[in-house]
Each structure stands twice: as C-alpha cells, then as structure tokens.
Short mmCIF file of C-alpha atoms and ligand atoms in Angstrom, two decimals:
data_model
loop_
_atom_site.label_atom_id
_atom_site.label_comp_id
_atom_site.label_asym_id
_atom_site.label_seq_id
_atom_site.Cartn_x
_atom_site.Cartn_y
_atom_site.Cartn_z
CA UNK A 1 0.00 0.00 0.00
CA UNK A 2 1.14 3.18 -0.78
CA UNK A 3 1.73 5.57 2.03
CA UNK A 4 1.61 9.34 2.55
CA UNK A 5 4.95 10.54 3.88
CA UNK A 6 6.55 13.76 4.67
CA UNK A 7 10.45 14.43 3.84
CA UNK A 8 11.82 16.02 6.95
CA UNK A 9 15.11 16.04 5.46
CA UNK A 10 17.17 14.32 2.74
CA UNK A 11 16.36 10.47 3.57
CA UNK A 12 14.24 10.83 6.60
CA UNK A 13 11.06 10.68 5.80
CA UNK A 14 7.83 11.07 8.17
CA UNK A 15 4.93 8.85 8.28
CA UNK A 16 1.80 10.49 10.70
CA UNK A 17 -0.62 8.82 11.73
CA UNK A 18 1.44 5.42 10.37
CA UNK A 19 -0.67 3.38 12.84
CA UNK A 20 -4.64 4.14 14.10
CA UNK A 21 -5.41 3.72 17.31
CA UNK A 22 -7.02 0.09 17.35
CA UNK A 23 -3.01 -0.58 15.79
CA UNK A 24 -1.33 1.31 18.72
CA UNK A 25 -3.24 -0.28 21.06
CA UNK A 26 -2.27 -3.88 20.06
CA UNK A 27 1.13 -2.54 19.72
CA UNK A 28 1.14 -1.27 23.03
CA UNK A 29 -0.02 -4.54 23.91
CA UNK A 30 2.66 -6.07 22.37
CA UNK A 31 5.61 -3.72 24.10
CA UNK A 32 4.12 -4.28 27.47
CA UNK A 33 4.78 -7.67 26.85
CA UNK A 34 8.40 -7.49 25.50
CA UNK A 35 8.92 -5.54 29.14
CA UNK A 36 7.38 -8.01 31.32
CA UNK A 37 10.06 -9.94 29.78
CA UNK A 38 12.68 -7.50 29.69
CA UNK A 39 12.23 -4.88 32.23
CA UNK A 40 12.81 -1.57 31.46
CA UNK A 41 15.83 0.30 33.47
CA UNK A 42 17.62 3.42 33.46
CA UNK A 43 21.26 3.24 31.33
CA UNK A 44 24.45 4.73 32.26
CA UNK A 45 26.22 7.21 30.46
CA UNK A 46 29.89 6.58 29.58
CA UNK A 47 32.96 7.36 31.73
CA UNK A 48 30.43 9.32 34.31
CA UNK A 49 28.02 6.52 34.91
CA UNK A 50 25.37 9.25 35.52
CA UNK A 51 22.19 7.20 34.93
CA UNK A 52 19.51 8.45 32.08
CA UNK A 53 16.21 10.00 32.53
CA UNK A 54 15.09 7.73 30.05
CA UNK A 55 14.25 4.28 30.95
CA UNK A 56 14.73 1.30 28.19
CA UNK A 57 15.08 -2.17 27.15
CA UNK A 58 15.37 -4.13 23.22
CA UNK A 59 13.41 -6.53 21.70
CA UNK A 60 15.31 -8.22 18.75
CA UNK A 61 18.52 -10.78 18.50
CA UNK A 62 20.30 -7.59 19.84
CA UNK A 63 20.13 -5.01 22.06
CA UNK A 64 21.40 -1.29 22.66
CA UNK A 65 22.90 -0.31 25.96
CA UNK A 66 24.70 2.07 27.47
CA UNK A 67 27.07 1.76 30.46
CA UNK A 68 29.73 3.66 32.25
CA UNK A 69 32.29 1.38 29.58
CA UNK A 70 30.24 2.68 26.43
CA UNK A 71 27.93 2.03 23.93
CA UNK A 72 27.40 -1.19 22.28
CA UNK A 73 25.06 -3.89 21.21
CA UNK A 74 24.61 -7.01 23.17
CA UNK A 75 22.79 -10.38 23.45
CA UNK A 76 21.39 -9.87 27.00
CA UNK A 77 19.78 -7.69 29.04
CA UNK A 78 22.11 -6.21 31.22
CA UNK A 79 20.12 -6.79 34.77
CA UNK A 80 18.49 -10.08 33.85
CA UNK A 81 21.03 -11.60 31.84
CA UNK A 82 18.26 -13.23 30.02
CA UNK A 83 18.36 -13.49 25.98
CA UNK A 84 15.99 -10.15 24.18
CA UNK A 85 12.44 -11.04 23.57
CA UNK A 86 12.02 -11.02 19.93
CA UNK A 87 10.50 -8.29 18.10
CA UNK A 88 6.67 -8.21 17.53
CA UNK A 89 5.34 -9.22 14.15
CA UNK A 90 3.54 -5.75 13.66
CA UNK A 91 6.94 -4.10 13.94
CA UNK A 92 8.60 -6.52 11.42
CA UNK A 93 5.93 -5.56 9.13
CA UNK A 94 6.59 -1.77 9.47
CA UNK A 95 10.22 -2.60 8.45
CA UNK A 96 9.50 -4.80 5.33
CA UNK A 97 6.88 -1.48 4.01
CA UNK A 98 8.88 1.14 5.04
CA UNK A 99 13.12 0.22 5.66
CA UNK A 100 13.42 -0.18 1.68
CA UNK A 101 16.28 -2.84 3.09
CA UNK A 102 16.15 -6.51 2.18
CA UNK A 103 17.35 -7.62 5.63
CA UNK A 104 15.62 -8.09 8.78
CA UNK A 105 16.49 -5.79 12.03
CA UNK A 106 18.38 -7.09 14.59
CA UNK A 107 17.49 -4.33 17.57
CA UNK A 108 14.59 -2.58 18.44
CA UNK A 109 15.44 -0.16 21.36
CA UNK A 110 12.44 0.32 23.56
CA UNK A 111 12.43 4.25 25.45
CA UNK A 112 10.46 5.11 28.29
CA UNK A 113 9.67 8.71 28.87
CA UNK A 114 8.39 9.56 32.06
CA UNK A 115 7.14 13.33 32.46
CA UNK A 116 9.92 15.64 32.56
CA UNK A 117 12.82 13.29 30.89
CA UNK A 118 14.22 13.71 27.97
CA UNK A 119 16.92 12.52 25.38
CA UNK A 120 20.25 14.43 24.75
CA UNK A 121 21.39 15.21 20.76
CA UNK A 122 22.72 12.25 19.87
CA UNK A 123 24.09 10.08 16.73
CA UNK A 124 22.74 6.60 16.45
CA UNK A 125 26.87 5.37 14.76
CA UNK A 126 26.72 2.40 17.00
CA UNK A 127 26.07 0.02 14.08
CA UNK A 128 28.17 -1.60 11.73
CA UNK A 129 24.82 -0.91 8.54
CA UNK A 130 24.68 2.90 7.49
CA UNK A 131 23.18 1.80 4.52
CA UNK A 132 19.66 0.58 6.82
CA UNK A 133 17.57 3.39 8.03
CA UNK A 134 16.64 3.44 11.66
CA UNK A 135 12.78 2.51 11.75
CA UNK A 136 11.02 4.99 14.46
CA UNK A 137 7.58 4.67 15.97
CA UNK A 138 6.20 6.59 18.81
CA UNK A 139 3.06 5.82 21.10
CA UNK A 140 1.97 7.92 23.34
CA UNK A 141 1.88 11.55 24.62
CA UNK A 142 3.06 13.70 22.08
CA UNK A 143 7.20 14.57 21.89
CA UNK A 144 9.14 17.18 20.68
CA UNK A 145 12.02 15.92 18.41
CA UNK A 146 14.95 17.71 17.14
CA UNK A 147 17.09 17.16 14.20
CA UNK A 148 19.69 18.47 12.56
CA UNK A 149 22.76 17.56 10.48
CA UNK A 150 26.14 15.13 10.80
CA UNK A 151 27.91 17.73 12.97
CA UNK A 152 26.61 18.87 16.49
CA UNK A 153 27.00 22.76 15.49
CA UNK A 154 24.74 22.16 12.26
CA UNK A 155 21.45 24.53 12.68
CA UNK A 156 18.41 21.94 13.65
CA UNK A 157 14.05 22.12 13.23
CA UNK A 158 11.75 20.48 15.57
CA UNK A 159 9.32 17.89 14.63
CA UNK A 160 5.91 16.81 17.13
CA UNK A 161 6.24 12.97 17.40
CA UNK A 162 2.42 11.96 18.03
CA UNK A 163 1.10 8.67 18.80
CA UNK A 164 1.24 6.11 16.10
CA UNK A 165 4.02 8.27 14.00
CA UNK A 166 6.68 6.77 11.91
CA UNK A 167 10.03 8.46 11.57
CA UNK A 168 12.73 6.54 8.60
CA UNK A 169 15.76 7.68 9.44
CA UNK A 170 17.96 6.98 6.15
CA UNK A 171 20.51 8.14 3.39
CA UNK A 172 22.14 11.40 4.26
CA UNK A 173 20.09 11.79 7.59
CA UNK A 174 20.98 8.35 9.21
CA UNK A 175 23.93 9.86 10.95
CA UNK A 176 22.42 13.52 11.83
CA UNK A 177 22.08 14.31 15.18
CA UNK A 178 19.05 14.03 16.98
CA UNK A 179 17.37 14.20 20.30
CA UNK A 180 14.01 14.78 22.36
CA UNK A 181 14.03 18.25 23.96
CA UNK A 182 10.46 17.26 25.79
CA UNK A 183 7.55 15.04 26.32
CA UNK A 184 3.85 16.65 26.10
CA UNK A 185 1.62 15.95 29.61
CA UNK A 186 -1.49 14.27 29.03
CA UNK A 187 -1.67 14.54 24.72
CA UNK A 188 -2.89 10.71 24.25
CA UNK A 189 -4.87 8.87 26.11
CA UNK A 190 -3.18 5.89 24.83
CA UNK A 191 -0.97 4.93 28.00
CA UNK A 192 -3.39 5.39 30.91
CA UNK A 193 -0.33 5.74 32.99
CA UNK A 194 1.11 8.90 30.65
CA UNK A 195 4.38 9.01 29.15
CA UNK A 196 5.88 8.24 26.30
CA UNK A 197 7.15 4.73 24.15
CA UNK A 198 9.66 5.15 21.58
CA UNK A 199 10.38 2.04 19.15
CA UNK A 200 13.54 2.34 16.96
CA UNK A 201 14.43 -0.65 14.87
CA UNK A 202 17.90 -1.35 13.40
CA UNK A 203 20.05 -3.41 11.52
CA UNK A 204 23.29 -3.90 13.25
CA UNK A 205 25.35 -5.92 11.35
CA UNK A 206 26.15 -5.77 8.03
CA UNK A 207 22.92 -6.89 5.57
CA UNK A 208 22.98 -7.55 2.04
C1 MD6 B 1 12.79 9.05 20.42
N1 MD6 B 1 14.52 8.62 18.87
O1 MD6 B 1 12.04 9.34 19.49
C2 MD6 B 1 14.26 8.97 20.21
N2 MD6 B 1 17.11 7.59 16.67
O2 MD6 B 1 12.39 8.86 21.55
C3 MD6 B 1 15.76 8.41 18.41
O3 MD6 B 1 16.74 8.55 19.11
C4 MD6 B 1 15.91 8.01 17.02
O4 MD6 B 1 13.66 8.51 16.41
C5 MD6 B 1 17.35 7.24 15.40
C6 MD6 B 1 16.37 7.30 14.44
C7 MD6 B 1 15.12 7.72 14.77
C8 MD6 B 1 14.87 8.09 16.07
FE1 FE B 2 18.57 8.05 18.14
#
C-alpha cells in the first residue's frame, strides 16, 4: 500500500498517523509484553556513569545499551542476563513497508519517557549498517524531536512525534544528530499511565 509521507530532510522521511489507534493499542499490547520480559531500566552514560532520565530495554537478536564502559550492542539484558524477547510481528511488518532494506532488524530499542525526561542530541553510529535506516515509531503523549545535520553545530528544526508516527531515518540523515528536547503531559490517552514509548528498529550488522 502506498503511504503518505513527509520528507523532513534528505532520507528521513515522516509517516503520521502510520498506525490508528485500534493498531497502537495492540502494539502497546505487544511492548508491554516485551517488558514483562525485559524490564525496562535506566542506562548509564559513559565514563560518568550518571544514569539516564530515560528508561529502556530491546526486543530483537540484539540489544542497545549504554554503560559507564560505552555504547554497544549485546545479546542480554544487562540486569536479567536473560536473551531479548524477539521483536513483535507488527513491527517486522513496518520494516519490510517502510526500511526499503532486504534484511531483517536485529534491535529494536524500547524508550520510556516519564514526564519531565528527555533525550540528549545524539548520533545513532553504534552500528556496523549505514546503509539501513533506523525505523522509528512513537506511542503515546506527544514529543518534541529535534534534528539536525552530521555535525553537532549544524542549525536543527523540531518535529511533534504523536502517537502512532513513523520516523525513517535513512541516506544522508541516518547519521544527523538528533534528540528529544520534551515530552507533552497528558496529549494521548493511549498509555493510561502517561508518558511516552519510543520504538527504533535497526540493523546492526552488516545486511545484504
Ligand atoms: C525518540 N529517537 O524518538 C528517540 N534515533 O524517543 C531516536 O533517538 C531516534 O527517532 C534514530 C532514528 C530515529 C529516532
Ligand atoms: Fe537516536
């Protein structure tokens, strides 16, 4: 099916409204599962070990985390020790329409924003595939991205991130920075808790 998107910038390319609510609600469904599994918990940052606002966890073969040694991908969860749930179905789908890359993801990074975190500017370089977008979906109250080029100084825009919203993150944007300056109180009813989900999908290692 053909589907209305937005270009943001050169390669990333916005999809709102990707998924209507009786969607986000089974895919809500699905990430509370894929944390009952995998709880979510707050990383580390590098050399200070001062612990994010941001809570997460991965779904996938691999998974993203962040301690006070560095970045990197990994098998387990870092508390449990247990193997990554795999990634829902509905989010493998979303890749196959929308990545425009024959190989599967390996991570799907799960955020957690509670009211009043947010996520620094930031470069997603951790994987070894530039030529695979990053696959974005958002549930939830209503955030405030910012993005701007490959150097930290380049000028950025802001973009509202609304429930069901799909962000591809690809070509010459895969490596601009990025980051969420703020969450919106009480813009979806979809969590009844509040807050925020954040799904980004990603191939890791090399694809063909
Ligand atoms: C978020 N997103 O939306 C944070 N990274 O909560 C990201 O950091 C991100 O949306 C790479 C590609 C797309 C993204
Ligand atoms: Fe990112």
């Amino acid at each position: 099916m053909a589907r209305q998107s937005i270009e943001i910038a050169p390669g990333a390319a916005f999809y709102p409204g990707y998924l209507d609510r009786a969607a986000q609600e089974a895919m809500l469904a699905r990430v509370r599962g894929v944390i009952a599994k995998a709880p979510l918990y707050h990383p580390r940052m590098p050399r200070s070990g001062k612990p994010f606002s941001v809570r997460m966890t991965n779904c996938g073969p691999l998974g993203w985390v962040s301690d006070i040694d560095g970045y990197r991908y990994q098998e387990i969860h870092p508390e449990t020790g247990a193997p990554w749930p795999s990634i829902p179905e509905a989010l493998m789908a979303a890749w196959r329409e929308l990545s425009g890359f024959p190989s599967p993801p390996e991570a799907c990074l799960v955020n957690h924003y509670a009211d009043g975190t947010r996520l620094g500017l930031h470069q997603d370089r951790d994987e070894s595939e530039f030529n695979a977008p990053v696959v974005s979906l958002s549930l939830g109250d209503t955030a405030i991205f910012r993005i701007g080029g490959t150097k930290r100084r380049d000028a950025t825009r802001s973009v509202k991130l609304a429930s069901g919203d799909v962000f591809v993150f690809g070509g010459p944007s895969r490596l601009a920075f990025h980051g969420i300056d703020r969450v919106l109180a009480g813009t979806s009813t979809l969590l009844a808790e509040g807050g925020r989900f954040n799904l980004t999908m990603r191939r890791v290692t090399p694809g063909r």
